[in-house]
CSV table of C-alpha atoms in Angstrom, one decimal:
chain,number,residue,atom,x,y,z
A,1,MET,CA,-12.2,-23.5,27.2
A,2,ARG,CA,-10.3,-23.6,23.9
A,3,VAL,CA,-12.4,-22.3,21.0
A,4,MET,CA,-11.5,-22.4,17.2
A,5,VAL,CA,-13.3,-20.4,14.6
A,6,GLY,CA,-12.6,-20.1,11.0
A,7,GLY,CA,-13.2,-18.1,7.6
A,8,THR,CA,-12.1,-15.5,5.5
A,9,PHE,CA,-13.6,-12.9,7.0
A,10,ASP,CA,-13.9,-10.5,4.0
A,11,PRO,CA,-15.4,-7.9,4.5
A,12,LEU,CA,-15.6,-8.6,8.6
A,13,HIS,CA,-19.6,-7.7,8.5
A,14,ALA,CA,-22.1,-8.6,11.1
A,15,GLY,CA,-22.4,-12.4,11.0
A,16,HIS,CA,-18.6,-12.7,11.5
A,17,LYS,CA,-18.5,-10.6,14.2
A,18,LYS,CA,-21.6,-12.4,15.9
A,19,LEU,CA,-19.1,-15.6,15.5
A,20,LEU,CA,-16.4,-13.8,17.1
A,21,VAL,CA,-18.1,-12.5,19.8
A,22,HIS,CA,-19.7,-15.9,20.8
A,23,SER,CA,-16.4,-17.5,20.3
A,24,PHE,CA,-14.9,-15.3,23.3
A,25,GLN,CA,-17.9,-15.8,25.1
A,26,ALA,CA,-17.6,-19.6,25.0
A,27,ALA,CA,-13.9,-19.6,25.8
A,28,GLY,CA,-14.5,-17.7,28.9
A,29,SER,CA,-12.4,-15.0,30.4
A,30,GLY,CA,-9.5,-18.2,31.7
A,31,GLY,CA,-10.2,-19.6,28.0
A,32,ASP,CA,-8.6,-19.0,24.7
A,33,VAL,CA,-9.5,-18.7,21.1
A,34,THR,CA,-7.6,-19.7,17.9
A,35,ILE,CA,-9.1,-17.5,14.7
A,36,GLY,CA,-8.2,-19.3,11.8
A,37,ILE,CA,-7.9,-16.8,8.6
A,38,THR,CA,-7.9,-18.3,5.0
A,39,THR,CA,-4.7,-17.8,3.2
A,40,ASP,CA,-4.8,-15.9,0.1
A,41,ALA,CA,-4.3,-18.5,-2.2
A,42,PHE,CA,-7.3,-20.7,-0.3
A,43,ALA,CA,-9.3,-17.9,-0.5
A,44,GLY,CA,-8.8,-17.5,-3.9
A,45,SER,CA,-11.2,-20.1,-5.0
A,46,LYS,CA,-14.0,-18.0,-4.3
A,47,THR,CA,-16.3,-16.7,-6.9
A,48,HIS,CA,-15.5,-12.9,-5.9
A,49,PRO,CA,-12.2,-11.0,-5.0
A,50,VAL,CA,-10.7,-11.4,-1.8
A,51,ARG,CA,-8.6,-8.9,0.1
A,52,PRO,CA,-5.3,-9.6,1.1
A,53,TYR,CA,-4.6,-11.8,4.4
A,54,ALA,CA,-2.7,-8.8,6.1
A,55,GLU,CA,-5.5,-6.5,5.6
A,56,ARG,CA,-8.2,-9.0,6.7
A,57,MET,CA,-6.2,-10.1,9.9
A,58,HIS,CA,-5.9,-6.5,10.8
A,59,GLU,CA,-9.5,-6.1,10.7
A,60,ILE,CA,-10.2,-9.0,13.0
A,61,GLU,CA,-7.2,-7.6,15.4
A,62,GLU,CA,-8.8,-4.2,15.4
A,63,PHE,CA,-12.5,-5.5,16.1
A,64,ILE,CA,-11.2,-7.9,19.0
A,65,ARG,CA,-9.6,-4.7,20.6
A,66,GLU,CA,-12.4,-2.8,20.5
A,67,SER,CA,-14.8,-5.3,21.7
A,68,GLY,CA,-12.6,-5.6,25.1
A,69,VAL,CA,-13.3,-9.5,25.4
A,70,ALA,CA,-11.4,-11.3,27.9
A,71,ALA,CA,-9.8,-14.4,26.6
A,72,GLU,CA,-6.3,-15.1,25.2
A,73,TRP,CA,-6.5,-15.6,21.4
A,74,HIS,CA,-4.2,-16.0,18.4
A,75,ILE,CA,-4.3,-16.1,14.9
A,76,GLU,CA,-3.6,-18.7,12.3
A,77,PRO,CA,-3.4,-19.0,8.3
A,78,LEU,CA,-6.0,-21.7,7.0
A,79,SER,CA,-4.6,-23.0,3.9
A,80,ASP,CA,-7.4,-25.8,3.8
A,81,ARG,CA,-10.6,-26.2,5.5
A,82,PHE,CA,-9.1,-28.0,8.6
A,83,GLY,CA,-6.0,-26.0,9.5
A,84,SER,CA,-5.0,-27.3,12.9
A,85,ALA,CA,-8.5,-28.2,13.6
A,86,LEU,CA,-7.6,-32.1,13.3
A,87,GLU,CA,-4.5,-32.1,15.5
A,88,ALA,CA,-5.1,-29.2,18.3
A,89,ASP,CA,-6.4,-30.2,21.7
A,90,PHE,CA,-9.3,-28.0,22.2
A,91,ASP,CA,-12.9,-28.4,23.2
A,92,VAL,CA,-15.5,-26.2,21.0
A,93,LEU,CA,-15.6,-25.5,17.3
A,94,VAL,CA,-17.6,-22.4,16.4
A,95,VAL,CA,-19.6,-22.4,13.0
A,96,SER,CA,-22.2,-21.1,10.7
A,97,GLU,CA,-24.9,-23.1,9.2
A,98,GLU,CA,-22.7,-23.0,5.9
A,99,THR,CA,-19.8,-24.3,7.8
A,100,TYR,CA,-21.5,-26.8,9.7
A,101,PRO,CA,-20.6,-29.8,7.8
A,102,VAL,CA,-16.7,-29.0,8.1
A,103,ALA,CA,-17.4,-29.4,11.5
A,104,VAL,CA,-18.7,-32.7,11.3
A,105,GLU,CA,-16.1,-33.9,9.1
A,106,ILE,CA,-13.3,-32.4,11.2
A,107,ASN,CA,-14.8,-34.7,14.4
A,108,GLU,CA,-15.2,-37.9,12.2
A,109,ARG,CA,-11.3,-37.2,11.3
A,110,ARG,CA,-10.5,-36.5,15.1
A,111,ARG,CA,-11.9,-39.8,15.9
A,112,ASN,CA,-10.4,-41.7,13.1
A,113,LEU,CA,-7.0,-40.3,14.3
A,114,GLY,CA,-7.8,-41.5,17.8
A,115,ARG,CA,-8.3,-37.6,19.1
A,116,LYS,CA,-11.1,-36.6,21.2
A,117,GLU,CA,-14.0,-35.1,19.3
A,118,VAL,CA,-15.4,-31.5,20.1
A,119,ASP,CA,-18.2,-29.5,20.9
A,120,ILE,CA,-20.1,-27.7,17.9
A,121,HIS,CA,-21.6,-24.3,18.3
A,122,GLU,CA,-23.5,-23.6,15.4
A,123,ILE,CA,-24.3,-19.7,15.2
A,124,ARG,CA,-27.0,-18.6,13.1
A,125,CYS,CA,-26.5,-16.0,10.3
A,126,VAL,CA,-27.1,-12.4,10.9
A,127,LEU,CA,-30.2,-11.1,8.9
A,128,ALA,CA,-29.8,-8.3,7.1
A,129,GLU,CA,-32.6,-5.3,6.6
A,130,ASP,CA,-34.2,-7.4,3.6
A,131,GLY,CA,-34.5,-10.5,6.0
A,132,ARG,CA,-32.2,-12.6,4.1
A,133,ARG,CA,-28.8,-13.5,5.0
A,134,ILE,CA,-25.8,-11.3,5.4
A,135,SER,CA,-23.1,-13.1,3.3
A,136,SER,CA,-19.8,-11.7,1.9
A,137,THR,CA,-21.4,-13.0,-1.7
A,138,ARG,CA,-24.0,-10.4,-1.2
A,139,ILE,CA,-21.8,-7.5,-0.2
A,140,HIS,CA,-19.8,-8.1,-3.1
A,141,ARG,CA,-22.8,-8.2,-5.3
A,142,GLY,CA,-23.8,-4.8,-4.0
A,143,GLU,CA,-27.0,-5.8,-2.7
A,144,ILE,CA,-26.5,-4.8,1.2
A,145,ASP,CA,-23.3,-3.3,3.1
A,146,ARG,CA,-21.7,-5.2,5.6
A,147,TYR,CA,-23.9,-4.0,8.3
A,148,GLY,CA,-26.9,-5.4,6.5
A,149,ARG,CA,-28.5,-2.2,5.0
A,150,VAL,CA,-29.9,-2.6,1.6
A,151,ILE,CA,-28.0,-0.7,-1.2
A,152,ARG,CA,-30.9,1.3,-3.1
B,1,MET,CA,-29.2,-15.7,26.8
B,2,ARG,CA,-32.5,-17.7,27.0
B,3,VAL,CA,-31.6,-21.5,26.4
B,4,MET,CA,-33.3,-24.6,26.1
B,5,VAL,CA,-32.3,-28.3,26.4
B,6,GLY,CA,-34.6,-31.3,26.3
B,7,GLY,CA,-34.7,-35.1,26.9
B,8,THR,CA,-35.5,-38.3,29.2
B,9,PHE,CA,-32.8,-38.3,31.5
B,10,ASP,CA,-33.2,-41.6,32.9
B,11,PRO,CA,-30.9,-42.3,34.7
B,12,LEU,CA,-29.4,-38.5,34.9
B,13,HIS,CA,-25.9,-39.6,33.7
B,14,ALA,CA,-22.6,-38.2,33.1
B,15,GLY,CA,-23.8,-37.1,29.5
B,16,HIS,CA,-26.9,-35.5,30.6
B,17,LYS,CA,-24.9,-33.5,33.1
B,18,LYS,CA,-22.8,-32.1,30.7
B,19,LEU,CA,-25.5,-31.1,28.9
B,20,LEU,CA,-27.5,-29.3,31.6
B,21,VAL,CA,-24.1,-27.7,32.8
B,22,HIS,CA,-23.2,-26.4,29.4
B,23,SER,CA,-27.2,-25.0,28.9
B,24,PHE,CA,-26.3,-23.1,32.4
B,25,GLN,CA,-23.2,-21.9,31.1
B,26,ALA,CA,-24.5,-20.6,27.6
B,27,ALA,CA,-27.7,-18.7,29.5
B,28,GLY,CA,-25.1,-17.0,31.8
B,29,SER,CA,-25.9,-15.6,35.2
B,30,GLY,CA,-28.6,-13.3,33.5
B,31,GLY,CA,-30.2,-15.6,31.6
B,32,ASP,CA,-32.5,-18.4,31.7
B,33,VAL,CA,-32.7,-22.3,31.1
B,34,THR,CA,-36.1,-24.4,30.3
B,35,ILE,CA,-35.7,-27.8,30.4
B,36,GLY,CA,-38.0,-30.0,28.8
B,37,ILE,CA,-38.5,-33.7,30.2
B,38,THR,CA,-40.3,-35.9,28.2
B,39,THR,CA,-43.8,-37.1,29.7
B,40,ASP,CA,-44.3,-40.5,30.7
B,41,ALA,CA,-46.6,-41.4,27.7
B,42,PHE,CA,-44.0,-40.0,24.6
B,43,ALA,CA,-40.9,-41.8,26.4
B,44,GLY,CA,-43.1,-44.7,26.5
B,45,SER,CA,-41.9,-45.0,23.1
B,46,LYS,CA,-38.1,-46.3,24.1
B,47,THR,CA,-36.9,-49.3,24.0
B,48,HIS,CA,-36.3,-49.8,27.6
B,49,PRO,CA,-38.5,-49.0,30.5
B,50,VAL,CA,-38.5,-45.4,31.8
B,51,ARG,CA,-39.2,-44.5,35.5
B,52,PRO,CA,-42.1,-42.0,36.0
B,53,TYR,CA,-41.9,-38.2,35.4
B,54,ALA,CA,-41.8,-37.0,39.0
B,55,GLU,CA,-38.6,-39.2,39.8
B,56,ARG,CA,-36.9,-37.8,36.4
B,57,MET,CA,-37.6,-34.4,37.3
B,58,HIS,CA,-36.6,-34.6,40.8
B,59,GLU,CA,-33.3,-36.2,40.3
B,60,ILE,CA,-32.7,-32.9,37.8
B,61,GLU,CA,-33.8,-30.6,39.9
B,62,GLU,CA,-31.6,-32.1,43.0
B,63,PHE,CA,-28.6,-31.9,40.5
B,64,ILE,CA,-29.2,-28.1,39.3
B,65,ARG,CA,-29.3,-27.2,43.1
B,66,GLU,CA,-26.3,-28.6,44.0
B,67,SER,CA,-24.4,-27.5,40.8
B,68,GLY,CA,-24.9,-24.1,42.2
B,69,VAL,CA,-25.5,-22.6,38.7
B,70,ALA,CA,-26.7,-19.0,38.2
B,71,ALA,CA,-29.3,-18.7,35.7
B,72,GLU,CA,-33.1,-18.7,36.1
B,73,TRP,CA,-34.5,-22.2,35.2
B,74,HIS,CA,-37.8,-23.8,34.8
B,75,ILE,CA,-39.0,-27.3,33.8
B,76,GLU,CA,-41.4,-28.1,31.3
B,77,PRO,CA,-43.0,-31.4,30.0
B,78,LEU,CA,-42.1,-32.8,26.4
B,79,SER,CA,-45.2,-34.4,25.1
B,80,ASP,CA,-43.5,-34.3,21.5
B,81,ARG,CA,-40.0,-33.7,20.4
B,82,PHE,CA,-40.4,-29.9,19.9
B,83,GLY,CA,-42.1,-28.9,23.2
B,84,SER,CA,-42.5,-25.2,23.4
B,85,ALA,CA,-39.3,-24.7,20.9
B,86,LEU,CA,-41.3,-23.9,18.0
B,87,GLU,CA,-43.3,-21.2,19.8
B,88,ALA,CA,-40.6,-19.7,22.5
B,89,ASP,CA,-38.7,-16.9,22.1
B,90,PHE,CA,-34.9,-18.2,22.7
B,91,ASP,CA,-31.8,-17.8,21.6
B,92,VAL,CA,-30.0,-21.4,21.6
B,93,LEU,CA,-30.8,-24.9,21.3
B,94,VAL,CA,-28.4,-27.4,23.5
B,95,VAL,CA,-28.3,-30.9,21.9
B,96,SER,CA,-26.5,-33.6,21.7
B,97,GLU,CA,-25.0,-35.5,18.2
B,98,GLU,CA,-28.1,-38.0,18.5
B,99,THR,CA,-30.6,-35.2,18.5
B,100,TYR,CA,-29.0,-32.5,16.4
B,101,PRO,CA,-31.5,-33.6,13.6
B,102,VAL,CA,-34.5,-32.5,15.9
B,103,ALA,CA,-32.7,-28.9,16.2
B,104,VAL,CA,-32.3,-28.6,12.5
B,105,GLU,CA,-35.8,-29.8,12.1
B,106,ILE,CA,-37.1,-27.1,14.9
B,107,ASN,CA,-35.3,-24.4,12.8
B,108,GLU,CA,-36.9,-25.2,9.7
B,109,ARG,CA,-40.0,-25.1,11.5
B,110,ARG,CA,-39.6,-22.1,13.1
B,111,ARG,CA,-38.6,-20.2,9.7
B,112,ASN,CA,-41.8,-21.4,8.0
B,113,LEU,CA,-43.5,-20.0,11.1
B,114,GLY,CA,-41.5,-16.3,10.6
B,115,ARG,CA,-39.8,-17.1,14.0
B,116,LYS,CA,-36.1,-16.2,14.5
B,117,GLU,CA,-34.0,-19.1,14.1
B,118,VAL,CA,-31.9,-20.3,16.9
B,119,ASP,CA,-28.0,-21.1,17.5
B,120,ILE,CA,-27.6,-24.8,18.1
B,121,HIS,CA,-24.9,-26.1,20.7
B,122,GLU,CA,-24.0,-29.8,19.8
B,123,ILE,CA,-22.6,-31.2,22.7
B,124,ARG,CA,-20.5,-34.2,22.3
B,125,CYS,CA,-21.0,-37.4,24.1
B,126,VAL,CA,-19.5,-38.5,27.1
B,127,LEU,CA,-17.4,-41.4,26.8
B,128,ALA,CA,-17.7,-44.7,29.1
B,129,GLU,CA,-14.4,-46.2,30.7
B,130,ASP,CA,-14.5,-48.8,27.7
B,131,GLY,CA,-14.0,-45.6,25.5
B,132,ARG,CA,-17.5,-46.0,24.0
B,133,ARG,CA,-20.5,-43.3,24.3
B,134,ILE,CA,-22.4,-43.0,27.6
B,135,SER,CA,-26.1,-43.5,26.9
B,136,SER,CA,-29.2,-44.7,28.5
B,137,THR,CA,-29.7,-47.7,26.3
B,138,ARG,CA,-26.3,-48.9,27.4
B,139,ILE,CA,-26.9,-48.4,30.9
B,140,HIS,CA,-30.1,-50.3,30.8
B,141,ARG,CA,-28.5,-53.2,28.9
B,142,GLY,CA,-26.2,-53.2,32.1
B,143,GLU,CA,-23.2,-52.5,30.3
B,144,ILE,CA,-22.1,-49.6,32.3
B,145,ASP,CA,-23.4,-47.5,35.1
B,146,ARG,CA,-24.6,-44.1,34.9
B,147,TYR,CA,-21.0,-42.4,35.8
B,148,GLY,CA,-19.4,-44.5,32.7
B,149,ARG,CA,-18.2,-47.6,34.7
B,150,VAL,CA,-17.8,-51.1,32.9
B,151,ILE,CA,-19.7,-53.3,34.7
B,152,ARG,CA,-18.1,-56.7,34.7
């Protein structure tokens, strides 16, 4: 299967890792995964500071290499919320609950462009020690670390 | 992975088969798949006549055996839109676009019950020869057959 997944991935936390691992599982050993990473300009609209693209990309590359996953993969910059997902020939879009609406929008636009719609895998967030979601915002606020441990 | 999927499956068409095959792929060889089939009483609310539960179940069993899939599986009757999905310990709910709202409702109720929410895999409908969706309603209307061929 050809799978796409995207995000800002800063810092790469347990929820992001779950998304990435699922993407490779869904692709299978003969498949491929395209990982979109928001550009610094696009990620600049976040409410918290974001580390440079190269650093975020490096962290993802390292995680993928350590995971021993089998599918082909490549990284592309996302300068808007769609990236190449409107045009690319692929099968599955992997999203979180928060980004599910973007997946619906991508399918609507693909339909209008006469392109095949894609399956959507909506992966649950990983919960932190306190039972609430792990998110970059919470990590940046200093509430939890990237593993979901509460910072006291 | 522990996967759940449900439906009326009458007749078992290309879209249903895609849902079932995906469910087994998502489960993997060590996983298990629970297939919920609507009871005759519950399916009776459909706008078209539905074949008896035993016949629909038999068709699914035959398809699974022919598919050579690897996961454990079992079938359960669905007498409402949730079946055991509110209580069961599982990982992934496989739905179509049409049943996605039920999956969201299941997760909301699971959250309120203090249970783990599950990932949702929303699988695209299969298109018929005429580029529109294959659905039981269209088959019952005599517009297309279960393989999506247009009946002229």
